[in-house]
PDB file of C-alpha atoms in Angstrom:
ATOM      1  CA  UNK H   1     -28.382 -16.502 -48.583  1.00 57.00           C
ATOM      2  CA  UNK H   2     -29.942 -17.732 -45.359  1.00 76.00           C
ATOM      3  CA  UNK H   3     -30.954 -15.357 -42.674  1.00 81.00           C
ATOM      4  CA  UNK H   4     -28.115 -15.878 -40.419  1.00 85.00           C
ATOM      5  CA  UNK H   5     -25.820 -14.851 -43.169  1.00 85.00           C
ATOM      6  CA  UNK H   6     -27.611 -11.869 -43.604  1.00 83.00           C
ATOM      7  CA  UNK H   7     -27.781 -10.973 -40.331  1.00 85.00           C
ATOM      8  CA  UNK H   8     -23.949 -11.383 -39.740  1.00 84.00           C
ATOM      9  CA  UNK H   9     -23.146  -9.494 -42.659  1.00 84.00           C
ATOM     10  CA  UNK H  10     -25.313  -6.735 -41.290  1.00 86.00           C
ATOM     11  CA  UNK H  11     -23.376  -6.828 -37.838  1.00 85.00           C
ATOM     12  CA  UNK H  12     -20.281  -7.039 -39.860  1.00 86.00           C
ATOM     13  CA  UNK H  13     -21.130  -3.899 -41.435  1.00 87.00           C
ATOM     14  CA  UNK H  14     -22.167  -1.992 -38.603  1.00 87.00           C
ATOM     15  CA  UNK H  15     -18.891  -3.068 -36.729  1.00 85.00           C
ATOM     16  CA  UNK H  16     -16.794  -1.771 -39.338  1.00 87.00           C
ATOM     17  CA  UNK H  17     -18.992   1.458 -39.793  1.00 85.00           C
ATOM     18  CA  UNK H  18     -18.806   1.874 -36.095  1.00 88.00           C
ATOM     19  CA  UNK H  19     -15.577   1.041 -34.392  1.00 88.00           C
ATOM     20  CA  UNK H  20     -15.700   3.214 -31.639  1.00 88.00           C
ATOM     21  CA  UNK H  21     -19.361   2.271 -30.404  1.00 89.00           C
ATOM     22  CA  UNK H  22     -18.369  -1.473 -31.069  1.00 90.00           C
ATOM     23  CA  UNK H  23     -15.151  -0.917 -28.971  1.00 91.00           C
ATOM     24  CA  UNK H  24     -17.428   0.817 -25.968  1.00 92.00           C
ATOM     25  CA  UNK H  25     -19.846  -2.518 -26.335  1.00 92.00           C
ATOM     26  CA  UNK H  26     -16.724  -4.917 -26.006  1.00 92.00           C
ATOM     27  CA  UNK H  27     -15.302  -3.120 -23.052  1.00 92.00           C
ATOM     28  CA  UNK H  28     -18.447  -2.731 -21.172  1.00 92.00           C
ATOM     29  CA  UNK H  29     -19.160  -6.454 -21.774  1.00 93.00           C
ATOM     30  CA  UNK H  30     -15.710  -7.211 -20.445  1.00 94.00           C
ATOM     31  CA  UNK H  31     -16.025  -4.975 -17.411  1.00 92.00           C
ATOM     32  CA  UNK H  32     -19.191  -6.733 -16.611  1.00 93.00           C
ATOM     33  CA  UNK H  33     -17.676 -10.230 -16.754  1.00 92.00           C
ATOM     34  CA  UNK H  34     -14.561  -9.237 -14.421  1.00 92.00           C
ATOM     35  CA  UNK H  35     -17.227  -7.222 -11.847  1.00 91.00           C
ATOM     36  CA  UNK H  36     -19.313 -10.389 -11.518  1.00 90.00           C
ATOM     37  CA  UNK H  37     -16.659 -12.827 -11.477  1.00 86.00           C
ATOM     38  CA  UNK H  38     -14.423 -10.422  -8.678  1.00 85.00           C
ATOM     39  CA  UNK H  39     -17.768 -10.063  -6.684  1.00 87.00           C
ATOM     40  CA  UNK H  40     -18.067 -13.975  -6.461  1.00 85.00           C
ATOM     41  CA  UNK H  41     -14.356 -14.281  -5.662  1.00 85.00           C
ATOM     42  CA  UNK H  42     -14.623 -11.458  -3.327  1.00 83.00           C
ATOM     43  CA  UNK H  43     -17.390 -12.995  -1.575  1.00 80.00           C
ATOM     44  CA  UNK H  44     -15.777 -16.466  -1.674  1.00 78.00           C
ATOM     45  CA  UNK H  45     -12.738 -15.398   0.030  1.00 81.00           C
ATOM     46  CA  UNK H  46     -14.686 -13.511   2.971  1.00 86.00           C
ATOM     47  CA  UNK H  47     -14.366 -16.571   5.419  1.00 86.00           C
ATOM     48  CA  UNK H  48     -10.611 -16.620   5.277  1.00 87.00           C
ATOM     49  CA  UNK H  49     -10.536 -12.720   5.534  1.00 89.00           C
ATOM     50  CA  UNK H  50     -12.567 -13.253   8.596  1.00 90.00           C
ATOM     51  CA  UNK H  51      -9.962 -15.880   9.865  1.00 92.00           C
ATOM     52  CA  UNK H  52      -7.192 -13.526   9.222  1.00 92.00           C
ATOM     53  CA  UNK H  53      -9.041 -10.960  11.145  1.00 93.00           C
ATOM     54  CA  UNK H  54      -9.554 -13.128  14.301  1.00 93.00           C
ATOM     55  CA  UNK H  55      -6.033 -14.450  13.974  1.00 95.00           C
ATOM     56  CA  UNK H  56      -4.440 -10.559  14.093  1.00 96.00           C
ATOM     57  CA  UNK H  57      -6.597  -9.658  17.093  1.00 95.00           C
ATOM     58  CA  UNK H  58      -5.177 -13.185  18.916  1.00 95.00           C
ATOM     59  CA  UNK H  59      -1.900 -12.276  17.888  1.00 96.00           C
ATOM     60  CA  UNK H  60      -2.120  -8.620  19.885  1.00 96.00           C
ATOM     61  CA  UNK H  61      -3.574  -9.657  22.771  1.00 95.00           C
ATOM     62  CA  UNK H  62      -1.302 -12.646  23.293  1.00 96.00           C
ATOM     63  CA  UNK H  63       1.696 -10.620  22.423  1.00 96.00           C
ATOM     64  CA  UNK H  64       0.693  -8.217  25.110  1.00 95.00           C
ATOM     65  CA  UNK H  65      -0.017 -11.087  27.595  1.00 95.00           C
ATOM     66  CA  UNK H  66       3.419 -12.622  27.203  1.00 95.00           C
ATOM     67  CA  UNK H  67       5.075  -9.429  27.030  1.00 96.00           C
ATOM     68  CA  UNK H  68       3.420  -8.587  30.671  1.00 95.00           C
ATOM     69  CA  UNK H  69       4.397 -11.766  31.956  1.00 96.00           C
ATOM     70  CA  UNK H  70       8.205 -11.457  30.974  1.00 95.00           C
ATOM     71  CA  UNK H  71       8.308  -8.155  32.100  1.00 96.00           C
ATOM     72  CA  UNK H  72       6.830  -9.139  35.562  1.00 96.00           C
ATOM     73  CA  UNK H  73       9.820 -11.903  35.826  1.00 95.00           C
ATOM     74  CA  UNK H  74      12.282  -9.322  34.760  1.00 94.00           C
ATOM     75  CA  UNK H  75      11.344  -7.023  37.481  1.00 93.00           C
ATOM     76  CA  UNK H  76      11.329  -9.331  40.140  1.00 92.00           C
ATOM     77  CA  UNK H  77      14.710 -10.370  38.952  1.00 90.00           C
ATOM     78  CA  UNK H  78      16.185  -6.903  39.521  1.00 89.00           C
ATOM     79  CA  UNK H  79      15.306  -7.322  43.222  1.00 86.00           C
ATOM     80  CA  UNK H  80      17.579 -10.308  43.629  1.00 84.00           C
ATOM     81  CA  UNK H  81      20.700  -9.618  45.847  1.00 79.00           C
ATOM     82  CA  UNK H  82      22.884 -12.759  46.125  1.00 73.00           C
ATOM     83  CA  UNK H  83      24.441 -11.756  49.283  1.00 69.00           C
ATOM     84  CA  UNK H  84      20.930 -11.127  51.212  1.00 71.00           C
ATOM     85  CA  UNK H  85      18.539 -13.099  48.988  1.00 75.00           C
ATOM     86  CA  UNK H  86      17.527 -16.377  50.900  1.00 86.00           C
ATOM     87  CA  UNK H  87      15.599 -19.052  49.067  1.00 88.00           C
ATOM     88  CA  UNK H  88      12.037 -18.131  50.483  1.00 91.00           C
ATOM     89  CA  UNK H  89      12.783 -14.372  50.182  1.00 90.00           C
ATOM     90  CA  UNK H  90      13.071 -15.017  46.437  1.00 90.00           C
ATOM     91  CA  UNK H  91      10.183 -17.012  45.769  1.00 92.00           C
ATOM     92  CA  UNK H  92       8.184 -14.503  47.529  1.00 92.00           C
ATOM     93  CA  UNK H  93       9.684 -11.799  44.963  1.00 92.00           C
ATOM     94  CA  UNK H  94       8.504 -13.697  42.076  1.00 94.00           C
ATOM     95  CA  UNK H  95       5.017 -15.027  43.528  1.00 94.00           C
ATOM     96  CA  UNK H  96       4.312 -11.229  44.340  1.00 94.00           C
ATOM     97  CA  UNK H  97       5.402  -9.955  41.306  1.00 94.00           C
ATOM     98  CA  UNK H  98       4.183 -12.376  38.458  1.00 95.00           C
ATOM     99  CA  UNK H  99       0.399 -11.986  38.721  1.00 90.00           C
ATOM    100  CA  UNK H 100      -1.367 -15.444  38.839  1.00 93.00           C
ATOM    101  CA  UNK H 101       1.597 -17.338  40.093  1.00 96.00           C
ATOM    102  CA  UNK H 102       0.577 -20.369  41.338  1.00 96.00           C
ATOM    103  CA  UNK H 103       4.167 -22.044  41.909  1.00 95.00           C
ATOM    104  CA  UNK H 104       7.630 -20.877  42.507  1.00 95.00           C
ATOM    105  CA  UNK H 105      10.548 -23.091  42.744  1.00 93.00           C
ATOM    106  CA  UNK H 106      14.232 -22.675  42.683  1.00 91.00           C
ATOM    107  CA  UNK H 107      16.960 -25.122  40.918  1.00 87.00           C
ATOM    108  CA  UNK H 108      20.515 -24.947  40.560  1.00 85.00           C
ATOM    109  CA  UNK H 109      22.010 -23.682  37.389  1.00 80.00           C
ATOM    110  CA  UNK H 110      23.521 -27.328  37.196  1.00 82.00           C
ATOM    111  CA  UNK H 111      19.975 -28.961  37.309  1.00 86.00           C
ATOM    112  CA  UNK H 112      21.771 -31.775  39.109  1.00 82.00           C
ATOM    113  CA  UNK H 113      18.545 -32.334  41.303  1.00 80.00           C
ATOM    114  CA  UNK H 114      16.076 -32.177  38.408  1.00 82.00           C
ATOM    115  CA  UNK H 115      17.817 -34.624  36.096  1.00 85.00           C
ATOM    116  CA  UNK H 116      18.072 -37.172  39.163  1.00 83.00           C
ATOM    117  CA  UNK H 117      14.305 -36.687  39.591  1.00 83.00           C
ATOM    118  CA  UNK H 118      13.271 -36.189  36.036  1.00 83.00           C
ATOM    119  CA  UNK H 119      10.478 -38.725  36.684  1.00 82.00           C
ATOM    120  CA  UNK H 120       9.088 -36.298  39.197  1.00 83.00           C
ATOM    121  CA  UNK H 121       9.948 -33.123  37.366  1.00 83.00           C
ATOM    122  CA  UNK H 122       8.932 -33.727  34.091  1.00 87.00           C
ATOM    123  CA  UNK H 123      10.142 -33.740  30.472  1.00 88.00           C
ATOM    124  CA  UNK H 124       8.619 -30.475  29.859  1.00 89.00           C
ATOM    125  CA  UNK H 125       9.773 -28.815  33.120  1.00 90.00           C
ATOM    126  CA  UNK H 126      13.170 -29.657  32.285  1.00 90.00           C
ATOM    127  CA  UNK H 127      13.198 -28.427  28.783  1.00 89.00           C
ATOM    128  CA  UNK H 128      12.021 -25.033  29.996  1.00 92.00           C
ATOM    129  CA  UNK H 129      14.389 -25.152  32.652  1.00 91.00           C
ATOM    130  CA  UNK H 130      17.549 -25.998  30.375  1.00 90.00           C
ATOM    131  CA  UNK H 131      16.361 -23.309  27.785  1.00 89.00           C
ATOM    132  CA  UNK H 132      16.464 -20.660  30.603  1.00 89.00           C
ATOM    133  CA  UNK H 133      19.682 -21.908  32.046  1.00 87.00           C
ATOM    134  CA  UNK H 134      21.667 -20.764  28.936  1.00 74.00           C
ATOM    135  CA  UNK H 135      19.961 -17.658  28.400  1.00 78.00           C
ATOM    136  CA  UNK H 136      20.010 -14.023  29.728  1.00 85.00           C
ATOM    137  CA  UNK H 137      16.481 -13.419  28.525  1.00 91.00           C
ATOM    138  CA  UNK H 138      13.256 -15.154  30.198  1.00 95.00           C
ATOM    139  CA  UNK H 139      12.349 -18.519  28.906  1.00 95.00           C
ATOM    140  CA  UNK H 140       8.659 -19.109  28.497  1.00 96.00           C
ATOM    141  CA  UNK H 141       6.572 -22.184  27.085  1.00 95.00           C
ATOM    142  CA  UNK H 142       3.504 -24.238  27.755  1.00 96.00           C
ATOM    143  CA  UNK H 143       4.207 -27.513  29.215  1.00 95.00           C
ATOM    144  CA  UNK H 144       2.103 -30.701  30.544  1.00 92.00           C
ATOM    145  CA  UNK H 145       2.119 -30.949  34.516  1.00 91.00           C
ATOM    146  CA  UNK H 146       0.251 -33.952  35.587  1.00 87.00           C
ATOM    147  CA  UNK H 147      -1.983 -34.139  32.834  1.00 89.00           C
ATOM    148  CA  UNK H 148      -2.441 -30.445  32.671  1.00 93.00           C
ATOM    149  CA  UNK H 149      -1.149 -27.591  30.349  1.00 94.00           C
ATOM    150  CA  UNK H 150       0.706 -24.657  32.302  1.00 96.00           C
ATOM    151  CA  UNK H 151       2.566 -21.792  31.504  1.00 96.00           C
ATOM    152  CA  UNK H 152       6.012 -21.924  32.679  1.00 96.00           C
ATOM    153  CA  UNK H 153       8.703 -19.074  32.759  1.00 97.00           C
ATOM    154  CA  UNK H 154      12.274 -19.300  33.858  1.00 95.00           C
ATOM    155  CA  UNK H 155      15.036 -16.415  34.840  1.00 94.00           C
ATOM    156  CA  UNK H 156      18.312 -17.216  35.437  1.00 91.00           C
ATOM    157  CA  UNK H 157      19.713 -15.055  38.397  1.00 91.00           C
ATOM    158  CA  UNK H 158      23.106 -14.367  39.523  1.00 83.00           C
ATOM    159  CA  UNK H 159      26.477 -15.105  38.180  1.00 75.00           C
ATOM    160  CA  UNK H 160      28.981 -17.829  37.926  1.00 65.00           C
ATOM    161  CA  UNK H 161      29.417 -17.823  41.750  1.00 65.00           C
ATOM    162  CA  UNK H 162      26.020 -17.302  42.783  1.00 73.00           C
ATOM    163  CA  UNK H 163      23.567 -18.432  40.255  1.00 82.00           C
ATOM    164  CA  UNK H 164      20.107 -19.970  40.647  1.00 89.00           C
ATOM    165  CA  UNK H 165      17.050 -20.657  38.500  1.00 91.00           C
ATOM    166  CA  UNK H 166      13.565 -19.304  39.378  1.00 94.00           C
ATOM    167  CA  UNK H 167      10.647 -21.475  37.948  1.00 95.00           C
ATOM    168  CA  UNK H 168       7.318 -19.626  37.946  1.00 97.00           C
ATOM    169  CA  UNK H 169       4.093 -21.561  36.844  1.00 97.00           C
ATOM    170  CA  UNK H 170       1.085 -19.864  35.577  1.00 96.00           C
ATOM    171  CA  UNK H 171      -2.330 -21.793  34.825  1.00 95.00           C
ATOM    172  CA  UNK H 172      -3.350 -21.827  31.081  1.00 94.00           C
ATOM    173  CA  UNK H 173      -6.490 -20.153  32.109  1.00 92.00           C
ATOM    174  CA  UNK H 174      -4.833 -17.060  31.640  1.00 92.00           C
ATOM    175  CA  UNK H 175      -4.985 -17.294  27.879  1.00 91.00           C
ATOM    176  CA  UNK H 176      -8.873 -17.740  27.622  1.00 87.00           C
ATOM    177  CA  UNK H 177      -9.207 -13.949  27.055  1.00 84.00           C
ATOM    178  CA  UNK H 178      -6.809 -14.187  24.339  1.00 87.00           C
ATOM    179  CA  UNK H 179      -8.900 -16.534  22.241  1.00 86.00           C
ATOM    180  CA  UNK H 180     -12.383 -15.846  21.250  1.00 87.00           C
ATOM    181  CA  UNK H 181     -14.867 -17.763  22.696  1.00 82.00           C
ATOM    182  CA  UNK H 182     -16.180 -18.567  19.369  1.00 84.00           C
ATOM    183  CA  UNK H 183     -15.714 -18.375  15.529  1.00 88.00           C
ATOM    184  CA  UNK H 184     -17.604 -18.859  12.666  1.00 84.00           C
ATOM    185  CA  UNK H 185     -18.149 -22.586  11.401  1.00 84.00           C
ATOM    186  CA  UNK H 186     -15.825 -22.529   8.549  1.00 87.00           C
ATOM    187  CA  UNK H 187     -12.650 -20.979  10.524  1.00 93.00           C
ATOM    188  CA  UNK H 188     -10.205 -22.814  12.503  1.00 95.00           C
ATOM    189  CA  UNK H 189      -7.773 -20.934  15.197  1.00 96.00           C
ATOM    190  CA  UNK H 190      -5.317 -22.265  17.312  1.00 96.00           C
ATOM    191  CA  UNK H 191      -2.225 -21.391  19.696  1.00 96.00           C
ATOM    192  CA  UNK H 192       0.048 -23.672  18.319  1.00 96.00           C
ATOM    193  CA  UNK H 193       3.518 -24.498  20.199  1.00 96.00           C
ATOM    194  CA  UNK H 194       5.858 -26.590  17.891  1.00 93.00           C
ATOM    195  CA  UNK H 195       3.450 -29.025  16.040  1.00 93.00           C
ATOM    196  CA  UNK H 196       1.021 -28.863  18.582  1.00 94.00           C
ATOM    197  CA  UNK H 197      -2.393 -27.094  19.063  1.00 95.00           C
ATOM    198  CA  UNK H 198      -2.684 -26.083  22.635  1.00 93.00           C
ATOM    199  CA  UNK H 199      -5.412 -23.813  22.549  1.00 93.00           C
ATOM    200  CA  UNK H 200      -8.231 -24.559  19.526  1.00 93.00           C
ATOM    201  CA  UNK H 201     -11.296 -22.851  18.522  1.00 93.00           C
ATOM    202  CA  UNK H 202     -13.496 -23.765  15.519  1.00 93.00           C
ATOM    203  CA  UNK H 203     -13.397 -26.258  12.809  1.00 92.00           C
ATOM    204  CA  UNK H 204     -10.738 -28.936  13.369  1.00 92.00           C
ATOM    205  CA  UNK H 205     -11.104 -29.589   9.658  1.00 92.00           C
ATOM    206  CA  UNK H 206      -8.898 -27.070   8.331  1.00 93.00           C
ATOM    207  CA  UNK H 207      -5.886 -27.518  11.002  1.00 94.00           C
ATOM    208  CA  UNK H 208      -3.545 -29.066   8.366  1.00 93.00           C
ATOM    209  CA  UNK H 209      -3.555 -25.678   6.408  1.00 92.00           C
ATOM    210  CA  UNK H 210      -3.456 -23.485   9.045  1.00 94.00           C
ATOM    211  CA  UNK H 211      -0.047 -23.314   9.290  1.00 95.00           C
ATOM    212  CA  UNK H 212       0.095 -21.159   5.848  1.00 93.00           C
ATOM    213  CA  UNK H 213      -1.443 -18.448   7.896  1.00 94.00           C
ATOM    214  CA  UNK H 214       0.935 -18.714  11.141  1.00 96.00           C
ATOM    215  CA  UNK H 215       1.999 -15.664  12.681  1.00 96.00           C
ATOM    216  CA  UNK H 216       4.582 -15.689  15.546  1.00 96.00           C
ATOM    217  CA  UNK H 217       4.585 -14.473  19.057  1.00 96.00           C
ATOM    218  CA  UNK H 218       7.793 -12.339  19.908  1.00 95.00           C
ATOM    219  CA  UNK H 219      10.238 -13.563  22.542  1.00 93.00           C
ATOM    220  CA  UNK H 220       8.090 -16.908  22.524  1.00 95.00           C
ATOM    221  CA  UNK H 221       7.843 -20.391  20.799  1.00 95.00           C
ATOM    222  CA  UNK H 222       4.238 -19.549  19.975  1.00 96.00           C
ATOM    223  CA  UNK H 223       2.303 -18.573  17.253  1.00 96.00           C
ATOM    224  CA  UNK H 224      -1.149 -18.329  16.102  1.00 97.00           C
ATOM    225  CA  UNK H 225      -2.428 -20.322  13.076  1.00 97.00           C
ATOM    226  CA  UNK H 226      -5.873 -20.087  11.277  1.00 95.00           C
ATOM    227  CA  UNK H 227      -7.223 -21.192   8.383  1.00 93.00           C
ATOM    228  CA  UNK H 228     -10.485 -21.762   6.289  1.00 91.00           C
ATOM    229  CA  UNK H 229     -11.274 -23.659   3.212  1.00 85.00           C
ATOM    230  CA  UNK H 230      -8.937 -22.720   0.531  1.00 77.00           C
ATOM    231  CA  UNK H 231     -10.787 -20.457  -1.999  1.00 74.00           C
ATOM    232  CA  UNK H 232     -10.300 -19.571  -5.458  1.00 78.00           C
ATOM    233  CA  UNK H 233      -7.549 -16.630  -5.277  1.00 79.00           C
ATOM    234  CA  UNK H 234      -8.307 -15.079  -8.672  1.00 84.00           C
ATOM    235  CA  UNK H 235      -6.016 -12.847 -10.919  1.00 84.00           C
ATOM    236  CA  UNK H 236      -2.979 -11.613  -8.992  1.00 83.00           C
ATOM    237  CA  UNK H 237      -3.814 -13.907  -6.024  1.00 80.00           C
ATOM    238  CA  UNK H 238      -5.990 -10.914  -4.202  1.00 85.00           C
ATOM    239  CA  UNK H 239      -9.156 -13.168  -3.862  1.00 83.00           C
ATOM    240  CA  UNK H 240     -11.408 -11.050  -6.397  1.00 84.00           C
ATOM    241  CA  UNK H 241      -9.760  -7.551  -5.990  1.00 89.00           C
ATOM    242  CA  UNK H 242      -7.566  -8.125  -9.266  1.00 91.00           C
ATOM    243  CA  UNK H 243     -11.146  -8.784 -10.954  1.00 89.00           C
ATOM    244  CA  UNK H 244     -12.805  -5.869  -9.615  1.00 91.00           C
ATOM    245  CA  UNK H 245      -9.805  -3.755 -10.498  1.00 94.00           C
ATOM    246  CA  UNK H 246      -9.865  -4.662 -14.281  1.00 93.00           C
ATOM    247  CA  UNK H 247     -13.634  -4.297 -14.243  1.00 91.00           C
ATOM    248  CA  UNK H 248     -12.735  -0.645 -13.197  1.00 95.00           C
ATOM    249  CA  UNK H 249     -10.256  -0.441 -16.108  1.00 95.00           C
ATOM    250  CA  UNK H 250     -12.454  -1.393 -18.736  1.00 92.00           C
ATOM    251  CA  UNK H 251     -15.306   0.636 -17.781  1.00 93.00           C
ATOM    252  CA  UNK H 252     -13.083   3.698 -18.129  1.00 94.00           C
ATOM    253  CA  UNK H 253     -12.150   2.542 -21.590  1.00 92.00           C
ATOM    254  CA  UNK H 254     -15.933   1.896 -22.392  1.00 91.00           C
ATOM    255  CA  UNK H 255     -16.489   5.304 -21.125  1.00 92.00           C
ATOM    256  CA  UNK H 256     -13.755   7.224 -22.860  1.00 91.00           C
ATOM    257  CA  UNK H 257     -14.354   5.123 -26.234  1.00 89.00           C
ATOM    258  CA  UNK H 258     -17.068   7.565 -27.502  1.00 89.00           C
ATOM    259  CA  UNK H 259     -14.678  10.590 -27.107  1.00 89.00           C
ATOM    260  CA  UNK H 260     -11.921   8.819 -28.815  1.00 85.00           C
ATOM    261  CA  UNK H 261     -12.892   9.974 -32.336  1.00 85.00           C
ATOM    262  CA  UNK H 262     -13.023  13.973 -31.388  1.00 85.00           C
ATOM    263  CA  UNK H 263      -9.773  13.637 -29.432  1.00 81.00           C
ATOM    264  CA  UNK H 264      -7.896  12.268 -32.134  1.00 82.00           C
ATOM    265  CA  UNK H 265      -8.974  14.477 -34.639  1.00 80.00           C
ATOM    266  CA  UNK H 266      -7.700  17.441 -32.551  1.00 82.00           C
ATOM    267  CA  UNK H 267      -4.375  15.464 -32.220  1.00 81.00           C
ATOM    268  CA  UNK H 268      -4.324  15.050 -36.088  1.00 79.00           C
ATOM    269  CA  UNK H 269      -5.043  18.569 -36.585  1.00 79.00           C
ATOM    270  CA  UNK H 270      -2.703  19.730 -34.445  1.00 79.00           C
ATOM    271  CA  UNK H 271      -0.009  17.566 -35.943  1.00 76.00           C
ATOM    272  CA  UNK H 272      -0.784  19.039 -39.314  1.00 67.00           C
ATOM    273  CA  UNK H 273      -0.555  22.540 -38.123  1.00 61.00           C
ATOM    274  CA  UNK H 274       2.797  21.812 -36.646  1.00 53.00           C
ATOM    275  CA  UNK H 275       4.087  19.983 -39.720  1.00 54.00           C
ATOM    276  CA  UNK H 276       3.048  22.866 -41.669  1.00 57.00           C
ATOM    277  CA  UNK H 277       4.839  25.481 -39.352  1.00 55.00           C
ATOM    278  CA  UNK H 278       7.983  23.224 -39.687  1.00 49.00           C
ATOM    279  CA  UNK H 279       7.837  23.425 -43.530  1.00 55.00           C
ATOM    280  CA  UNK H 280       8.033  26.881 -43.538  1.00 60.00           C
ATOM    281  CA  UNK H 281       6.245  29.551 -46.294  1.00 60.00           C
ATOM    282  CA  UNK H 282       7.652  29.498 -49.849  1.00 65.00           C
ATOM    283  CA  UNK H 283       8.858  32.925 -51.383  1.00 65.00           C
ATOM    284  CA  UNK H 284       5.398  33.482 -53.120  1.00 67.00           C
ATOM    285  CA  UNK H 285       3.498  33.060 -49.556  1.00 66.00           C
ATOM    286  CA  UNK H 286       5.582  35.469 -47.518  1.00 64.00           C
ATOM    287  CA  UNK H 287       5.305  38.157 -50.206  1.00 68.00           C
ATOM    288  CA  UNK H 288       1.723  37.616 -50.052  1.00 71.00           C
ATOM    289  CA  UNK H 289       1.551  38.137 -46.357  1.00 66.00           C
ATOM    290  CA  UNK H 290       3.940  40.959 -46.535  1.00 66.00           C
ATOM    291  CA  UNK H 291       6.648  39.237 -44.608  1.00 61.00           C
ATOM    292  CA  UNK H 292       8.938  40.548 -47.448  1.00 66.00           C
ATOM    293  CA  UNK H 293       8.734  43.086 -50.438  1.00 67.00           C
ATOM    294  CA  UNK H 294       9.691  42.203 -53.862  1.00 64.00           C
ATOM    295  CA  UNK H 295      13.173  43.531 -54.723  1.00 62.00           C
ATOM    296  CA  UNK H 296      12.245  46.599 -56.821  1.00 48.00           C
ATOM    297  CA  UNK H 297      15.783  47.171 -58.406  1.00 46.00           C
ATOM    298  CA  UNK H 298      16.216  43.338 -59.262  1.00 56.00           C
ATOM    299  CA  UNK H 299      13.526  43.721 -61.834  1.00 56.00           C
ATOM    300  CA  UNK H 300      13.647  41.290 -64.822  1.00 56.00           C
ATOM    301  CA  UNK H 301      15.851  42.419 -67.685  1.00 59.00           C
ATOM    302  CA  UNK H 302      13.926  43.493 -70.940  1.00 57.00           C
ATOM    303  CA  UNK H 303      15.683  42.700 -74.259  1.00 56.00           C
ATOM    304  CA  UNK H 304      14.960  44.671 -77.182  1.00 60.00           C
ATOM    305  CA  UNK H 305      15.520  42.207 -80.372  1.00 60.00           C
ATOM    306  CA  UNK H 306      15.625  45.345 -82.506  1.00 58.00           C
ATOM    307  CA  UNK H 307      18.817  46.441 -81.250  1.00 52.00           C
TER     308      UNK H 307
END
């Protein structure tokens, strides 16, 4: 018999003789593997967590800024009086109400002039005017004006008899504070409208996968997208947290295993006592314990064979 076979026999004998110690060792090794693997996955997913964190911060700031712009437009519209408001007065109301407004224009709801001068007005401005003409809410989007991106807001005023579209233009630089100046090298962050990324930060190599982490901005056509190198998500798609959770479970099992024999023995004895109680006492046991007394009148008859 080889030395290896002797060694294996000894190991087999020890395992059979010490099942609970074996369980402790096995659970401990499994816990160690899950802990190492989970820690590696958690570290690997850190860059993506950073991307999501900076995205959420940008979404909060952009939502606040866009809400403020829309609110300023709505406040100015409340001052509109079709019987008294002259075109210049309307322009002044919106210019004073909308912070950073660099241009205010008025259009008829039919947009006839805009269609006739589409080369001058531009496709982007015409699109936001059309969306604003058919809506009660403020229409907002980023458009290209003479090679520069601008924030355009449109609000319809009046009724069918007296109606007008107010176009307000704001420089895109107001969004500079929304997007962080710098992000880590492995992160891509962008303000996306439709399929166009209008403000970008970070590594554009990850732009194609950024849509999977898109977060929309309410009441706007915008969304903030973010991405990084796609890491292995691990068990339960939790980026290493699942493995760490399983490691904790196996650690608890390893700690509990040495105490299992005593606990099982207590359960066995308790179950045996209950079984005995359920079975009840025999007549002899009840008499021996004084539960009942022998019936002295019911004596065993004695037969005298002489009679």
